[in-house]
Amino acid sequence: DESAEPQPGSAKAVHIIRVVRQSKFRHVFGQAAKNDQCYDDIRVSRVTWDSAFCAVNPKFVAIIVEASGGGAFLVLPLQKAGRIDKSYPTVCGHTGPVLDIDWCPHNDQVIASGSEDCTIMVWQIPENGLVTSMSEPVVVLEGHSKRVGIITWHPTARNVLLSAGCDNMIMIWNVGTGEALITLEDMHPDVIFSACWNRNGSLICTACKDKKIRVIDPRKEELIAEKDKAHEGARPMRAIFLADGNIFTTGFSRMSERQLALWNPQNMEEPITVHEMDTSNGVLLPFYDPDTNVVYLCGKGDSSIRYFEITEEAPFVHYLNTFTTKEPQRGMGYMPKRGLDVNKCEIARFYKLQERKCEPIIMTVPRKSDLFQDDLYPDTAGPDCALEAEEWFEGKNGEPILISLKHGYIPGKNRDLKVVKKNVLDNKPKAGKNVENAHPTKTATHVKSEEKMDEVLKEIKSLRELVSSQEKRIAKLEEQLSKMDI
């Protein structure tokens, strides 16, 4: 009986029960979408890499797929559920398998991909999704000497992208100029398993194959803190920053049990807490909601999502529940808060990849009232960036710009991603800021019509190439025919 007087020595246990019992997330329940809301007949990538293979935002779901001779991913408008035709267009510019994809948090039409071909490509997806396959990225970022397995956008600065490769390097790019402005070469002696920005993007934390968790100030190129053998097991670890600056990690014990732990970067000697979970061998991918302080753990190859609430009092990481389905998951996409349905008290949505299918899973807190539940939806990070890339590289920091979800999220108009290469040979005159302000309409339309012109010329060029290749083919066939005795 929880209301009974605590027995001597059992105060801690009663304390835990009380904390958990008060949590509004105690009864979060998960529900898989019905069949007609799933995306079917998708050949999910079989590449052996521990990334999520899926990225979602309020407009699109992107999924890394099998591709012969190169790397590709699908980009589907959210409403395009059902069976996906084999001939559905893909984003297919990489020459090796795609290993990681990430939507830009400040522009729902811009996505970056990292590949085994050592490059990162940044793509601008048309407003209503793809009509034809896309093989021309807006920019290609070249600098890694081995495959690029991790990419993640800066949370608050526009056009800043972090990449980590199997060359054990971390590079931070200004996508607007296509340059790598920070290269961290000598910090990791082995493969980097994960990299994560903190809430305002002033620090990063990494997990490495040498079993160390590191906290790095990327602009000073300084190591702020590190912990050796954060998890003793040899299998991959993951580390993420929480909103309060603490670090949450997943990994394996020496006995190959899966573990999760919480660390304070000011004192990494001992973890705040460690939990042993089970002996499954799938790497645990953590997904974190800074608004509710709930962490969801999705194991690769598992068929469950476990979730925990993180609080300031012991035991700090409270197990809430497990959502289980029949099929094991190959990967998982996690919707940003602004893409959720606040009228249904939805607090998280996952896109679970199976072998040939992507199944949305909706997490809700049951409430009787139809009114907006402001305790479930504190103001959340919106799509506006707090800083421009240049300001961040100069040393400024900006907290996320928050928006209210009270009336749902209404997407604004995204501006196109423009890349200004700092290259004397680039003879395209770029409109300066002053010119733009003087004749905003004129410049904008001019740019628009130039883009249209470029598109048309490209189209003509590809048609010409097609015609000429067909002419060659016809000539060859005629020649073969003339050699035959008829």
Coordinates of C-alpha atoms in Angstrom, one line a residue:
D1 CA 0.0 0.0 0.0
E2 CA 1.7 3.2 -1.2
S3 CA -0.1 5.4 1.4
A4 CA 1.1 3.2 4.3
E5 CA 3.8 4.6 6.7
P6 CA 7.2 3.9 5.2
Q7 CA 9.1 1.2 7.0
P8 CA 12.5 2.1 8.5
G9 CA 15.1 1.8 5.7
S10 CA 12.5 1.7 2.9
A11 CA 12.2 5.5 2.5
K12 CA 14.0 5.4 -0.8
A13 CA 11.7 2.9 -2.4
V14 CA 8.6 4.8 -1.2
H15 CA 10.2 8.0 -2.6
I16 CA 10.6 6.4 -6.0
I17 CA 7.0 5.2 -6.1
R18 CA 5.8 8.7 -5.2
V19 CA 7.8 10.3 -8.0
V20 CA 6.7 7.9 -10.6
R21 CA 3.1 8.0 -9.5
Q22 CA 3.0 11.7 -10.0
S23 CA 4.4 11.7 -13.5
K24 CA 2.0 12.7 -16.2
F25 CA 3.8 10.4 -18.6
R26 CA 3.1 7.3 -16.5
H27 CA 0.3 6.3 -18.8
V28 CA 1.8 7.2 -22.2
F29 CA 0.6 4.6 -24.6
G30 CA 1.9 3.8 -28.1
Q31 CA -0.2 2.8 -31.0
A32 CA 0.9 1.6 -34.5
A33 CA -0.8 3.3 -37.4
K34 CA -3.4 1.3 -39.4
N35 CA -2.2 -0.4 -42.6
D36 CA -3.5 2.3 -44.9
Q37 CA -1.4 4.9 -43.0
C38 CA 1.9 2.9 -43.5
Y39 CA 4.3 3.3 -46.3
D40 CA 4.5 -0.1 -48.0
D41 CA 6.8 -1.9 -50.4
I42 CA 9.9 0.0 -49.6
R43 CA 13.2 -1.8 -49.8
V44 CA 14.9 -0.5 -46.7
S45 CA 18.7 -0.3 -47.0
R46 CA 20.6 -3.4 -45.8
V47 CA 23.9 -1.6 -45.3
T48 CA 25.5 -2.6 -41.9
W49 CA 25.7 0.8 -40.2
D50 CA 24.1 1.8 -36.9
S51 CA 22.3 5.0 -38.0
A52 CA 18.5 5.5 -37.9
F53 CA 18.1 5.1 -41.7
C54 CA 15.1 7.4 -41.5
A55 CA 14.5 11.1 -40.9
V56 CA 11.2 13.0 -40.6
N57 CA 9.9 16.5 -40.3
P58 CA 6.4 18.0 -40.5
K59 CA 6.4 17.7 -44.3
F60 CA 8.3 14.6 -45.4
V61 CA 9.6 11.2 -44.3
A62 CA 13.0 10.3 -45.8
I63 CA 14.2 6.6 -45.9
I64 CA 17.5 5.2 -47.0
V65 CA 16.8 2.4 -49.5
E66 CA 18.6 -0.3 -51.4
A67 CA 20.1 1.1 -54.6
S68 CA 22.1 -0.8 -57.2
G69 CA 25.4 0.9 -58.0
G70 CA 25.3 3.9 -55.7
G71 CA 23.3 5.2 -52.8
A72 CA 19.7 6.5 -52.7
F73 CA 17.0 7.6 -50.3
L74 CA 13.3 8.1 -50.7
V75 CA 11.6 11.4 -49.8
L76 CA 7.8 11.0 -49.4
P77 CA 5.3 13.7 -48.4
L78 CA 3.8 12.5 -45.1
Q79 CA 0.3 12.1 -46.7
K80 CA 1.7 9.8 -49.4
A81 CA 0.9 6.6 -47.4
G82 CA 0.1 3.3 -49.0
R83 CA 2.1 1.2 -51.5
I84 CA 5.0 3.0 -52.9
D85 CA 5.6 2.2 -56.6
K86 CA 9.0 0.6 -57.5
S87 CA 9.5 3.5 -60.0
Y88 CA 8.9 6.2 -57.4
P89 CA 11.7 8.9 -57.8
T90 CA 14.6 8.8 -55.3
V91 CA 17.4 11.2 -54.3
C92 CA 20.3 9.3 -55.9
G93 CA 23.5 11.4 -56.4
H94 CA 25.9 9.4 -54.3
T95 CA 28.2 6.8 -55.8
G96 CA 28.2 4.7 -52.7
P97 CA 25.5 3.6 -50.1
V98 CA 24.0 6.4 -48.1
L99 CA 24.7 5.9 -44.4
D100 CA 23.0 8.8 -42.6
I101 CA 20.4 11.5 -43.5
D102 CA 19.3 14.6 -41.5
W103 CA 16.6 17.2 -42.2
C104 CA 17.6 20.8 -41.7
P105 CA 15.8 22.1 -38.5
H106 CA 15.4 25.5 -40.1
N107 CA 14.1 24.5 -43.5
D108 CA 11.8 21.6 -44.0
Q109 CA 12.8 21.2 -47.7
V110 CA 16.6 20.9 -47.1
I111 CA 18.1 17.5 -46.2
A112 CA 21.7 16.4 -45.9
S113 CA 23.1 12.9 -46.6
G114 CA 26.4 11.3 -45.8
S115 CA 27.7 8.4 -47.8
E116 CA 30.3 5.6 -48.2
D117 CA 31.6 7.6 -51.1
C118 CA 33.2 10.0 -48.6
T119 CA 31.0 13.0 -49.5
I120 CA 28.1 14.9 -47.9
M121 CA 25.4 16.2 -50.2
V122 CA 22.8 18.8 -49.4
W123 CA 19.5 18.7 -51.3
Q124 CA 16.6 21.0 -51.7
I125 CA 13.4 19.0 -52.1
P126 CA 10.6 20.7 -54.1
E127 CA 7.6 22.0 -52.1
N128 CA 5.4 19.1 -53.0
G129 CA 8.0 16.3 -53.1
L130 CA 9.8 14.7 -56.0
V131 CA 8.3 14.2 -59.4
T132 CA 11.5 12.9 -61.0
S133 CA 14.6 11.4 -59.4
M134 CA 17.1 14.0 -58.1
S135 CA 20.8 13.5 -58.7
E136 CA 22.0 17.1 -58.5
P137 CA 22.5 18.3 -55.0
V138 CA 22.6 22.0 -54.1
V139 CA 26.1 21.5 -52.8
V140 CA 28.6 18.7 -52.3
L141 CA 30.9 18.9 -49.3
E142 CA 34.2 17.1 -49.8
G143 CA 36.9 16.7 -47.2
H144 CA 36.6 13.3 -45.5
S145 CA 39.0 10.6 -46.7
K146 CA 36.8 7.7 -45.6
R147 CA 33.0 7.1 -45.5
V148 CA 30.8 9.6 -43.7
G149 CA 28.6 7.9 -41.2
I150 CA 27.2 10.7 -39.1
I151 CA 25.7 14.0 -40.0
T152 CA 23.8 16.4 -37.8
W153 CA 22.7 20.0 -38.3
H154 CA 23.4 22.7 -35.8
P155 CA 20.3 23.3 -33.7
T156 CA 20.2 27.1 -33.7
A157 CA 22.5 28.5 -36.4
R158 CA 21.5 28.5 -40.1
N159 CA 23.5 26.3 -42.5
V160 CA 25.9 24.8 -40.0
L161 CA 26.4 21.1 -40.4
L162 CA 28.6 18.6 -38.5
S163 CA 29.9 15.5 -40.1
A164 CA 31.9 12.6 -38.7
G165 CA 33.7 10.1 -40.9
C166 CA 35.5 6.7 -40.5
D167 CA 38.7 8.8 -40.9
N168 CA 38.0 9.6 -37.2
M169 CA 37.6 13.3 -38.1
I170 CA 34.8 15.7 -37.2
M171 CA 34.2 18.5 -39.7
I172 CA 31.9 21.5 -39.2
W173 CA 30.7 23.1 -42.5
N174 CA 29.2 26.4 -43.5
V175 CA 26.8 24.9 -46.1
G176 CA 26.1 28.4 -47.5
T177 CA 29.7 28.7 -48.8
G178 CA 30.4 24.9 -49.1
E179 CA 33.5 25.2 -46.8
A180 CA 34.7 23.2 -43.8
L181 CA 35.6 25.9 -41.3
I182 CA 36.4 23.5 -38.4
T183 CA 38.2 20.2 -38.6
L184 CA 38.8 18.2 -35.4
E185 CA 41.5 15.8 -36.5
D186 CA 43.4 14.5 -33.5
M187 CA 40.7 14.1 -30.9
H188 CA 39.4 10.6 -31.7
P189 CA 41.9 7.8 -32.2
D190 CA 39.2 5.4 -33.4
V191 CA 35.8 5.3 -35.1
I192 CA 33.3 7.8 -33.8
F193 CA 30.0 6.1 -32.9
S194 CA 27.9 9.2 -32.3
A195 CA 28.0 13.0 -32.2
C196 CA 25.5 15.4 -30.7
W197 CA 25.1 19.1 -30.2
N198 CA 24.0 20.6 -26.9
R199 CA 20.8 22.7 -26.8
N200 CA 22.3 26.0 -28.1
G201 CA 25.0 24.3 -30.2
S202 CA 28.0 25.6 -28.3
L203 CA 29.3 22.2 -27.4
I204 CA 29.3 18.7 -28.9
C205 CA 29.6 15.3 -27.2
T206 CA 30.9 12.2 -28.9
A207 CA 31.1 8.5 -28.2
C208 CA 34.1 6.7 -29.7
K209 CA 35.2 3.1 -30.2
D210 CA 38.0 3.8 -27.7
K211 CA 35.2 3.6 -25.1
K212 CA 35.5 7.3 -24.2
I213 CA 32.7 9.9 -24.0
R214 CA 34.1 13.4 -24.9
V215 CA 32.7 16.9 -24.5
I216 CA 34.3 19.3 -27.0
D217 CA 34.1 23.0 -27.6
P218 CA 34.4 22.8 -31.4
R219 CA 35.2 26.5 -32.0
K220 CA 38.1 26.5 -29.6
E221 CA 38.9 23.0 -30.7
E222 CA 39.2 22.1 -27.0
L223 CA 38.4 19.0 -25.0
I224 CA 36.2 20.2 -22.1
A225 CA 35.6 16.8 -20.4
E226 CA 36.0 13.1 -21.1
K227 CA 35.2 9.8 -19.5
D228 CA 37.1 6.6 -20.2
K229 CA 35.2 3.3 -20.2
A230 CA 31.8 5.1 -19.9
H231 CA 30.5 1.6 -20.7
E232 CA 32.9 -1.2 -20.5
G233 CA 31.6 -3.4 -23.3
A234 CA 33.1 -3.4 -26.8
R235 CA 29.9 -2.7 -28.7
P236 CA 28.9 0.7 -29.9
M237 CA 27.9 3.5 -27.5
R238 CA 25.7 6.5 -28.0
A239 CA 25.8 9.8 -26.2
I240 CA 23.3 12.7 -26.3
F241 CA 23.1 16.1 -24.5
L242 CA 20.0 16.7 -22.4
A243 CA 18.4 20.2 -22.0
D244 CA 20.0 20.8 -18.6
G245 CA 23.5 20.1 -20.0
N246 CA 23.8 16.6 -18.6
I247 CA 24.7 13.7 -20.9
F248 CA 22.7 10.5 -21.4
T249 CA 24.6 7.5 -22.8
T250 CA 23.7 4.0 -23.9
G251 CA 26.2 1.2 -24.2
F252 CA 27.1 -2.3 -23.1
S253 CA 28.6 -3.7 -19.8
R254 CA 31.5 -6.1 -19.8
M255 CA 29.0 -8.9 -19.6
S256 CA 27.4 -7.6 -22.8
E257 CA 24.3 -6.3 -21.0
R258 CA 22.8 -3.2 -22.4
Q259 CA 23.1 -0.2 -20.2
L260 CA 22.0 3.4 -19.9
A261 CA 23.8 6.1 -17.8
L262 CA 23.5 9.7 -16.9
W263 CA 26.6 12.0 -16.5
N264 CA 27.4 15.5 -15.3
P265 CA 30.1 16.9 -17.6
Q266 CA 31.4 19.1 -14.7
N267 CA 32.3 15.8 -12.9
M268 CA 32.6 12.7 -15.1
E269 CA 34.3 10.6 -12.5
E270 CA 31.2 8.7 -11.6
P271 CA 27.9 8.5 -13.4
I272 CA 24.8 10.1 -11.8
T273 CA 23.1 6.8 -12.3
V274 CA 23.6 3.5 -14.4
H275 CA 20.8 1.1 -15.3
E276 CA 21.4 -2.4 -16.6
M277 CA 18.7 -3.4 -19.1
D278 CA 18.9 -6.7 -20.9
T279 CA 21.3 -8.9 -22.9
S280 CA 20.1 -8.1 -26.4
N281 CA 22.9 -7.1 -28.8
G282 CA 21.1 -4.4 -30.8
V283 CA 22.6 -0.9 -30.4
L284 CA 20.2 1.4 -28.5
L285 CA 19.3 4.6 -30.4
P286 CA 18.2 7.3 -28.0
F287 CA 15.6 9.9 -29.0
Y288 CA 15.1 12.8 -26.6
D289 CA 12.3 15.3 -26.1
P290 CA 13.8 18.3 -24.3
D291 CA 10.3 19.7 -23.6
T292 CA 9.1 16.7 -21.5
N293 CA 12.5 15.3 -20.6
V294 CA 11.5 11.9 -21.9
V295 CA 14.1 9.6 -23.6
Y296 CA 12.9 6.9 -25.9
L297 CA 15.2 4.0 -26.6
C298 CA 14.9 2.1 -29.8
G299 CA 17.2 -0.9 -30.2
K300 CA 18.2 -1.9 -33.7
G301 CA 16.7 -5.4 -34.3
D302 CA 14.4 -5.0 -31.3
S303 CA 10.6 -4.9 -31.7
S304 CA 10.1 -2.4 -28.8
I305 CA 10.5 1.2 -27.8
R306 CA 11.3 1.8 -24.1
Y307 CA 10.8 5.1 -22.6
F308 CA 12.1 6.9 -19.5
E309 CA 11.5 10.2 -17.8
I310 CA 14.6 12.0 -16.5
T311 CA 14.1 14.1 -13.3
E312 CA 16.4 15.9 -10.9
E313 CA 15.6 13.5 -8.0
A314 CA 16.7 9.9 -7.5
P315 CA 16.7 7.5 -9.3
F316 CA 17.0 10.3 -12.0
V317 CA 16.1 8.0 -14.8
H318 CA 12.6 6.6 -14.3
Y319 CA 11.4 3.7 -16.4
L320 CA 7.9 4.6 -17.8
N321 CA 6.9 1.8 -20.1
T322 CA 7.6 -0.3 -23.2
F323 CA 5.8 -0.2 -26.5
T324 CA 6.1 -3.5 -28.4
T325 CA 5.1 -4.6 -31.9
K326 CA 5.6 -7.9 -33.6
E327 CA 8.1 -6.9 -36.3
P328 CA 11.8 -6.0 -35.4
Q329 CA 12.9 -2.5 -36.4
R330 CA 15.6 -1.8 -39.0
G331 CA 15.7 1.9 -38.2
M332 CA 13.6 4.7 -36.8
G333 CA 12.6 8.2 -37.6
Y334 CA 11.6 10.7 -34.9
M335 CA 9.2 13.6 -35.6
P336 CA 10.1 17.1 -34.2
K337 CA 7.5 18.4 -31.7
R338 CA 6.0 20.9 -34.2
G339 CA 4.9 18.0 -36.4
L340 CA 2.7 16.4 -33.8
D341 CA -1.1 16.5 -33.4
V342 CA -1.7 18.5 -30.3
N343 CA -5.4 18.0 -30.4
K344 CA -4.9 14.2 -29.8
C345 CA -2.4 14.8 -27.0
E346 CA 0.3 13.2 -29.1
I347 CA 3.7 13.7 -27.4
A348 CA 5.9 11.7 -29.8
R349 CA 5.7 10.0 -33.2
F350 CA 8.1 7.4 -34.6
Y351 CA 8.5 6.1 -38.1
K352 CA 9.6 2.5 -37.7
L353 CA 11.4 0.8 -40.6
Q354 CA 10.8 -2.9 -41.2
E355 CA 12.1 -4.9 -44.0
R356 CA 9.7 -3.6 -46.6
K357 CA 7.6 -1.1 -44.7
C358 CA 7.6 2.1 -42.7
E359 CA 5.0 2.2 -39.9
P360 CA 4.2 5.3 -38.0
I361 CA 3.8 4.8 -34.2
I362 CA 2.0 7.4 -32.2
M363 CA 2.6 8.0 -28.5
T364 CA -0.2 9.7 -26.6
V365 CA -1.1 10.8 -23.1
P366 CA -4.7 10.0 -22.5
R367 CA -6.7 13.0 -21.4
K368 CA -10.5 13.5 -21.0
S369 CA -10.5 17.1 -22.0
D370 CA -10.4 18.4 -25.6
L371 CA -8.7 21.6 -24.5
F372 CA -5.1 22.4 -25.3
Q373 CA -2.9 20.7 -22.7
D374 CA -0.3 23.3 -22.0
D375 CA 1.5 21.1 -19.4
L376 CA 2.2 18.5 -22.2
Y377 CA 3.2 21.2 -24.7
P378 CA 5.5 23.9 -23.3
D379 CA 6.8 26.2 -26.0
T380 CA 9.1 24.2 -28.3
A381 CA 11.9 24.9 -30.7
G382 CA 10.5 26.4 -33.9
P383 CA 11.9 26.5 -37.4
D384 CA 13.5 29.9 -37.1
C385 CA 17.3 30.0 -36.6
A386 CA 18.7 32.2 -33.8
L387 CA 22.0 32.9 -35.7
E388 CA 23.5 33.0 -39.1
A389 CA 26.4 30.6 -39.8
E390 CA 29.0 33.4 -39.8
E391 CA 27.9 34.7 -36.4
W392 CA 28.2 31.2 -34.9
F393 CA 31.7 30.7 -36.4
E394 CA 32.7 34.1 -34.9
G395 CA 31.8 32.8 -31.5
K396 CA 28.2 33.9 -30.8
N397 CA 25.6 31.6 -29.3
G398 CA 21.9 31.6 -29.6
E399 CA 19.3 29.7 -27.7
P400 CA 16.5 27.9 -29.7
I401 CA 13.7 30.3 -30.8
L402 CA 10.6 28.8 -29.2
I403 CA 7.0 28.7 -30.5
S404 CA 3.7 27.9 -28.9
L405 CA 1.8 24.9 -30.3
K406 CA -1.5 26.1 -28.8
H407 CA -3.1 26.5 -32.3
G408 CA -1.1 23.8 -33.9
Y409 CA 2.0 24.4 -36.1
I410 CA 1.5 26.3 -39.3
P411 CA 4.5 25.9 -41.6
G412 CA 5.9 29.2 -43.0
K413 CA 7.4 29.6 -46.4
N414 CA 10.9 28.2 -46.6
R415 CA 13.6 30.3 -48.4
D416 CA 15.7 28.5 -50.9
L417 CA 19.1 27.3 -49.9
K418 CA 21.7 29.4 -51.8
V419 CA 25.3 28.4 -51.9
V420 CA 27.8 31.2 -52.5
K421 CA 31.1 29.5 -53.4
K422 CA 34.0 31.8 -52.5
N423 CA 35.7 31.3 -55.9
V424 CA 37.1 34.0 -58.2
L425 CA 36.3 31.8 -61.2
D426 CA 32.6 31.8 -60.3
N427 CA 31.5 34.5 -62.6
K428 CA 27.8 34.4 -61.7
P429 CA 27.1 37.8 -60.2
K430 CA 25.4 37.3 -56.8
A431 CA 22.9 39.9 -55.7
G432 CA 24.4 41.8 -52.7
K433 CA 22.3 42.6 -49.7
N434 CA 21.9 46.3 -50.5
V435 CA 20.8 45.6 -54.1
E436 CA 18.2 43.1 -52.8
N437 CA 16.8 45.7 -50.4
A438 CA 16.7 48.4 -53.0
H439 CA 14.7 46.4 -55.5
P440 CA 13.5 43.3 -53.7
T441 CA 10.9 42.3 -56.3
K442 CA 13.1 43.0 -59.3
T443 CA 16.0 40.9 -57.9
A444 CA 13.8 38.1 -56.6
T445 CA 12.0 37.7 -60.0
H446 CA 15.3 38.1 -61.8
V447 CA 16.8 35.3 -59.7
K448 CA 13.6 33.2 -60.2
S449 CA 13.6 33.6 -64.0
E450 CA 17.3 32.8 -64.1
E451 CA 16.7 29.6 -62.1
K452 CA 13.8 28.7 -64.5
M453 CA 16.1 29.4 -67.4
D454 CA 18.8 27.1 -65.9
E455 CA 16.2 24.4 -65.4
V456 CA 15.0 24.6 -69.0
L457 CA 18.5 24.6 -70.4
K458 CA 19.3 21.6 -68.2
E459 CA 16.2 19.8 -69.5
I460 CA 17.2 20.6 -73.1
K461 CA 20.7 19.4 -72.6
S462 CA 19.5 16.1 -71.1
L463 CA 17.1 15.7 -74.0
R464 CA 19.8 16.4 -76.5
E465 CA 22.0 13.8 -74.9
L466 CA 19.2 11.3 -74.9
V467 CA 18.5 11.9 -78.6
S468 CA 22.2 11.6 -79.6
S469 CA 22.6 8.4 -77.6
Q470 CA 19.5 7.0 -79.3
E471 CA 20.8 8.1 -82.7
K472 CA 24.0 6.2 -82.0
R473 CA 22.1 3.2 -80.9
I474 CA 20.0 3.2 -84.1
A475 CA 23.1 3.6 -86.3
K476 CA 24.7 0.6 -84.5
L477 CA 21.6 -1.5 -84.9
E478 CA 21.3 -0.6 -88.6
E479 CA 25.0 -1.6 -89.0
Q480 CA 24.3 -4.9 -87.3
L481 CA 21.3 -5.4 -89.5
S482 CA 23.2 -4.7 -92.7
K483 CA 25.8 -7.3 -91.8
M484 CA 23.2 -10.0 -91.3
D485 CA 22.3 -12.1 -94.4
I486 CA 18.6 -11.8 -94.7

